Amino acid sequence: MKIKTAKRGRGKMKFNRRVVVLLMLCFALSLANVANAASTPFVQGGGYDQGAYDQLGDQPTELNWTRHSRFDGVNSNLYEKWSVELSPASLFSPVIAEDGTIIVGTQSNKLLALNPDGSIKWEYAITSNLDDSSPVISQDGYVYFVTNGILHGVDVNTGSPRWESINMGIGNLGHIAIDRDGTLYIGSQRRLLIAFDPNLKITKWQSDIGYPFGQPVIDVNGDIFVRSKSGNDLFVSSVSPDGTIKWQSEVDHINLSDDPRFSAPQLDSNGNLYVVSRHGKKLYSVKTSDGTLNWSLQLEGNLYATPALNEKQQVLYVTSSLGLYAINLDGTIKWQDITNGVGSYNSPLVDKKGNVYINSINKLYIFLEDGSRMAPFEVGTPAYSSNNVTIDSQGTLYFTNSKGYIYAIGGEIAGGETPVDPNPPVDPNPPVDPVGERALLTIILSHGVEKEYDLSMQEVQQFIQWYEDKANGNGPITYAINKHQNNIGPFKQRQDYILYDKIIAFEVNEY
């Protein structure tokens, strides 16, 4: 194993100098369990069930989310910080834990944990190569992944096994999705969707949904959606949390083999699924309620990967073997770049500012929201890249390639704030006495919506006191916030009622 470090120092970062009081109070899917977070917690998106992933992790899963990061990625003066030779080939996207540990699977019979400087933290030996999936990090501190029909669970900090690896007895398994209760949903190439309880170590149910199996995603109602194929027909299936098939919708009839293992549907908060057809070269939008087709859009080039969703801008980003499309949620094309060699089989990643990142062959491409793109950044030896870009809390970009390398790309973050300081106080507390007279209170809710209020510091302190009381089991479950600036027209007063158990985090910016 080789580690190649950068020949130059770390790029300079620009820091925001305004006075900010940051309170990150995250619930671990339990009303009574509130933790202090080093950054805005991981949110899968408005259409998704907030699964029991490590919400404090930089990036705990590759799929089952919008692929819209809460961090800004580096986009200026890019350079290779380091690269590590993992194995003869590596086809899997890394995930990143809360402390910056990078977890990546290899095809040399091991799972690796790397420190942020590229050195090895631990490695976990397995008896076979990883299947067509990336690891996931759960909220209780375990990494789950599958190899040749065997489910593994290891401690994210030490690499020690949680239990003896479990042979599911049903052939190859695919990517894992986690629901809010911690149940693991796993796809099998033997037509099955499997629900597994990692605490009891039992299979809760199996559902036959078709072959080969796509990657599962879970919506706010707990329903699971997958792509599958039967004969020459491409289907989307909806499965209830008890394993009952609710509906199956045929979205395409294709004459060529369409392997859906490498793609998952994308979900928006309005109850719509977005599905790509590889050889059909189409994007489909269907309703989650009954599978009814909203629209379809013919594109150019083969479509392999899960789309990324910028719900704030109401745009989907879809990669094809010819390039990148930005598609409005009504099915019209906003812009496209399919003539300049950007073709990729990987999913795009959207950063906090709306920049779009794609790795293709040995190049990293960065697109702005208007479709313009920066000069591609080249790394290493040309090699097929079959995985997606990951961003950590410092904006560093990670991806692997088929030559067996993982790359860490550093640089500067131009045109916006830097990511949150990774070393804030362990237990940040609000000031006893207000420093300023007023503040902007921003509340982040569990379905991804942000609410912002311009309040006096007295009102902010009252909100914080209510939240702390409720965290200790006292007080009402709702809190009324006066919307001062919106008290117009015939209204004497307008208020927002905030539910305690829907709050993921809040931020106070005094002025």
PDB file of N, CA, C and O in Angstrom, residues 127-155:
ATOM      1  N   THR A 127     -13.308 -12.341   3.603  1.00  0.00           N
ATOM      2  CA  THR A 127     -12.939 -13.533   2.836  1.00  0.00           C
ATOM      3  C   THR A 127     -13.227 -13.397   1.352  1.00  0.00           C
ATOM      4  O   THR A 127     -12.860 -14.280   0.579  1.00  0.00           O
ATOM      5  N   SER A 128     -13.867 -12.293   0.953  1.00  0.00           N
ATOM      6  CA  SER A 128     -14.169 -12.099  -0.461  1.00  0.00           C
ATOM      7  C   SER A 128     -14.266 -10.606  -0.751  1.00  0.00           C
ATOM      8  O   SER A 128     -14.314  -9.785   0.164  1.00  0.00           O
ATOM      9  N   ASN A 129     -14.299 -10.247  -2.022  1.00  0.00           N
ATOM     10  CA  ASN A 129     -14.400  -8.850  -2.412  1.00  0.00           C
ATOM     11  C   ASN A 129     -15.732  -8.267  -2.017  1.00  0.00           C
ATOM     12  O   ASN A 129     -16.735  -8.978  -1.855  1.00  0.00           O
ATOM     13  N   LEU A 130     -15.760  -6.934  -1.882  1.00  0.00           N
ATOM     14  CA  LEU A 130     -17.031  -6.271  -1.616  1.00  0.00           C
ATOM     15  C   LEU A 130     -17.928  -6.383  -2.837  1.00  0.00           C
ATOM     16  O   LEU A 130     -17.465  -6.408  -3.972  1.00  0.00           O
ATOM     17  N   ASP A 131     -19.237  -6.447  -2.591  1.00  0.00           N
ATOM     18  CA  ASP A 131     -20.204  -6.472  -3.677  1.00  0.00           C
ATOM     19  C   ASP A 131     -20.389  -5.065  -4.225  1.00  0.00           C
ATOM     20  O   ASP A 131     -19.640  -4.154  -3.907  1.00  0.00           O
ATOM     21  N   ASP A 132     -21.400  -4.878  -5.038  1.00  0.00           N
ATOM     22  CA  ASP A 132     -21.618  -3.609  -5.723  1.00  0.00           C
ATOM     23  C   ASP A 132     -22.268  -2.590  -4.795  1.00  0.00           C
ATOM     24  O   ASP A 132     -23.404  -2.173  -4.996  1.00  0.00           O
ATOM     25  N   SER A 133     -21.544  -2.191  -3.770  1.00  0.00           N
ATOM     26  CA  SER A 133     -22.112  -1.238  -2.819  1.00  0.00           C
ATOM     27  C   SER A 133     -20.987  -0.590  -2.031  1.00  0.00           C
ATOM     28  O   SER A 133     -19.864  -1.065  -1.995  1.00  0.00           O
ATOM     29  N   SER A 134     -21.338   0.529  -1.382  1.00  0.00           N
ATOM     30  CA  SER A 134     -20.430   1.202  -0.456  1.00  0.00           C
ATOM     31  C   SER A 134     -20.877   0.916   0.972  1.00  0.00           C
ATOM     32  O   SER A 134     -22.027   0.551   1.209  1.00  0.00           O
ATOM     33  N   PRO A 135     -19.991   1.097   1.948  1.00  0.00           N
ATOM     34  CA  PRO A 135     -20.386   0.939   3.344  1.00  0.00           C
ATOM     35  C   PRO A 135     -21.367   2.040   3.753  1.00  0.00           C
ATOM     36  O   PRO A 135     -21.475   3.077   3.095  1.00  0.00           O
ATOM     37  N   VAL A 136     -22.052   1.825   4.864  1.00  0.00           N
ATOM     38  CA  VAL A 136     -22.876   2.863   5.502  1.00  0.00           C
ATOM     39  C   VAL A 136     -22.492   2.924   6.974  1.00  0.00           C
ATOM     40  O   VAL A 136     -22.087   1.914   7.558  1.00  0.00           O
ATOM     41  N   ILE A 137     -22.616   4.121   7.575  1.00  0.00           N
ATOM     42  CA  ILE A 137     -22.274   4.317   8.983  1.00  0.00           C
ATOM     43  C   ILE A 137     -23.557   4.596   9.756  1.00  0.00           C
ATOM     44  O   ILE A 137     -24.296   5.534   9.435  1.00  0.00           O
ATOM     45  N   SER A 138     -23.833   3.799  10.762  1.00  0.00           N
ATOM     46  CA  SER A 138     -25.073   3.933  11.532  1.00  0.00           C
ATOM     47  C   SER A 138     -24.882   4.885  12.699  1.00  0.00           C
ATOM     48  O   SER A 138     -23.763   5.192  13.116  1.00  0.00           O
ATOM     49  N   GLN A 139     -26.000   5.331  13.268  1.00  0.00           N
ATOM     50  CA  GLN A 139     -25.940   6.287  14.373  1.00  0.00           C
ATOM     51  C   GLN A 139     -25.376   5.667  15.644  1.00  0.00           C
ATOM     52  O   GLN A 139     -24.910   6.383  16.540  1.00  0.00           O
ATOM     53  N   ASP A 140     -25.385   4.329  15.751  1.00  0.00           N
ATOM     54  CA  ASP A 140     -24.817   3.704  16.948  1.00  0.00           C
ATOM     55  C   ASP A 140     -23.358   3.318  16.767  1.00  0.00           C
ATOM     56  O   ASP A 140     -22.800   2.563  17.555  1.00  0.00           O
ATOM     57  N   GLY A 141     -22.712   3.854  15.690  1.00  0.00           N
ATOM     58  CA  GLY A 141     -21.270   3.743  15.584  1.00  0.00           C
ATOM     59  C   GLY A 141     -20.741   2.521  14.882  1.00  0.00           C
ATOM     60  O   GLY A 141     -19.585   2.126  15.115  1.00  0.00           O
ATOM     61  N   TYR A 142     -21.540   1.923  13.994  1.00  0.00           N
ATOM     62  CA  TYR A 142     -21.090   0.756  13.253  1.00  0.00           C
ATOM     63  C   TYR A 142     -21.093   1.021  11.757  1.00  0.00           C
ATOM     64  O   TYR A 142     -21.910   1.804  11.251  1.00  0.00           O
ATOM     65  N   VAL A 143     -20.156   0.345  11.075  1.00  0.00           N
ATOM     66  CA  VAL A 143     -20.107   0.373   9.623  1.00  0.00           C
ATOM     67  C   VAL A 143     -20.684  -0.950   9.130  1.00  0.00           C
ATOM     68  O   VAL A 143     -20.203  -2.024   9.523  1.00  0.00           O
ATOM     69  N   TYR A 144     -21.705  -0.874   8.274  1.00  0.00           N
ATOM     70  CA  TYR A 144     -22.310  -2.079   7.708  1.00  0.00           C
ATOM     71  C   TYR A 144     -21.964  -2.159   6.226  1.00  0.00           C
ATOM     72  O   TYR A 144     -21.996  -1.156   5.508  1.00  0.00           O
ATOM     73  N   PHE A 145     -21.643  -3.372   5.762  1.00  0.00           N
ATOM     74  CA  PHE A 145     -21.372  -3.584   4.352  1.00  0.00           C
ATOM     75  C   PHE A 145     -21.555  -5.064   4.042  1.00  0.00           C
ATOM     76  O   PHE A 145     -21.683  -5.894   4.958  1.00  0.00           O
ATOM     77  N   VAL A 146     -21.581  -5.412   2.753  1.00  0.00           N
ATOM     78  CA  VAL A 146     -21.868  -6.782   2.347  1.00  0.00           C
ATOM     79  C   VAL A 146     -20.803  -7.283   1.381  1.00  0.00           C
ATOM     80  O   VAL A 146     -20.247  -6.521   0.593  1.00  0.00           O
ATOM     81  N   THR A 147     -20.512  -8.585   1.481  1.00  0.00           N
ATOM     82  CA  THR A 147     -19.562  -9.236   0.584  1.00  0.00           C
ATOM     83  C   THR A 147     -20.072 -10.627   0.248  1.00  0.00           C
ATOM     84  O   THR A 147     -20.262 -11.452   1.149  1.00  0.00           O
ATOM     85  N   ASN A 148     -20.324 -10.855  -1.034  1.00  0.00           N
ATOM     86  CA  ASN A 148     -20.684 -12.200  -1.509  1.00  0.00           C
ATOM     87  C   ASN A 148     -21.758 -12.856  -0.649  1.00  0.00           C
ATOM     88  O   ASN A 148     -21.642 -14.005  -0.228  1.00  0.00           O
ATOM     89  N   GLY A 149     -22.809 -12.115  -0.383  1.00  0.00           N
ATOM     90  CA  GLY A 149     -23.920 -12.661   0.381  1.00  0.00           C
ATOM     91  C   GLY A 149     -23.739 -12.636   1.881  1.00  0.00           C
ATOM     92  O   GLY A 149     -24.571 -13.172   2.615  1.00  0.00           O
ATOM     93  N   ILE A 150     -22.656 -12.014   2.374  1.00  0.00           N
ATOM     94  CA  ILE A 150     -22.376 -11.986   3.812  1.00  0.00           C
ATOM     95  C   ILE A 150     -22.471 -10.558   4.319  1.00  0.00           C
ATOM     96  O   ILE A 150     -21.904  -9.631   3.734  1.00  0.00           O
ATOM     97  N   LEU A 151     -23.200 -10.372   5.412  1.00  0.00           N
ATOM     98  CA  LEU A 151     -23.376  -9.055   6.031  1.00  0.00           C
ATOM     99  C   LEU A 151     -22.350  -8.887   7.144  1.00  0.00           C
ATOM    100  O   LEU A 151     -22.182  -9.757   8.002  1.00  0.00           O
ATOM    101  N   HIS A 152     -21.651  -7.741   7.140  1.00  0.00           N
ATOM    102  CA  HIS A 152     -20.656  -7.423   8.155  1.00  0.00           C
ATOM    103  C   HIS A 152     -21.074  -6.163   8.918  1.00  0.00           C
ATOM    104  O   HIS A 152     -21.673  -5.251   8.345  1.00  0.00           O
ATOM    105  N   GLY A 153     -20.709  -6.109  10.183  1.00  0.00           N
ATOM    106  CA  GLY A 153     -20.872  -4.912  10.997  1.00  0.00           C
ATOM    107  C   GLY A 153     -19.628  -4.722  11.833  1.00  0.00           C
ATOM    108  O   GLY A 153     -19.262  -5.632  12.593  1.00  0.00           O
ATOM    109  N   VAL A 154     -18.940  -3.574  11.702  1.00  0.00           N
ATOM    110  CA  VAL A 154     -17.707  -3.338  12.455  1.00  0.00           C
ATOM    111  C   VAL A 154     -17.763  -1.969  13.126  1.00  0.00           C
ATOM    112  O   VAL A 154     -18.449  -1.062  12.659  1.00  0.00           O
ATOM    113  N   ASP A 155     -17.044  -1.839  14.213  1.00  0.00           N
ATOM    114  CA  ASP A 155     -16.984  -0.580  14.952  1.00  0.00           C
ATOM    115  C   ASP A 155     -16.261   0.475  14.120  1.00  0.00           C
ATOM    116  O   ASP A 155     -15.171   0.227  13.600  1.00  0.00           O
TER     117      ASP A 155
END
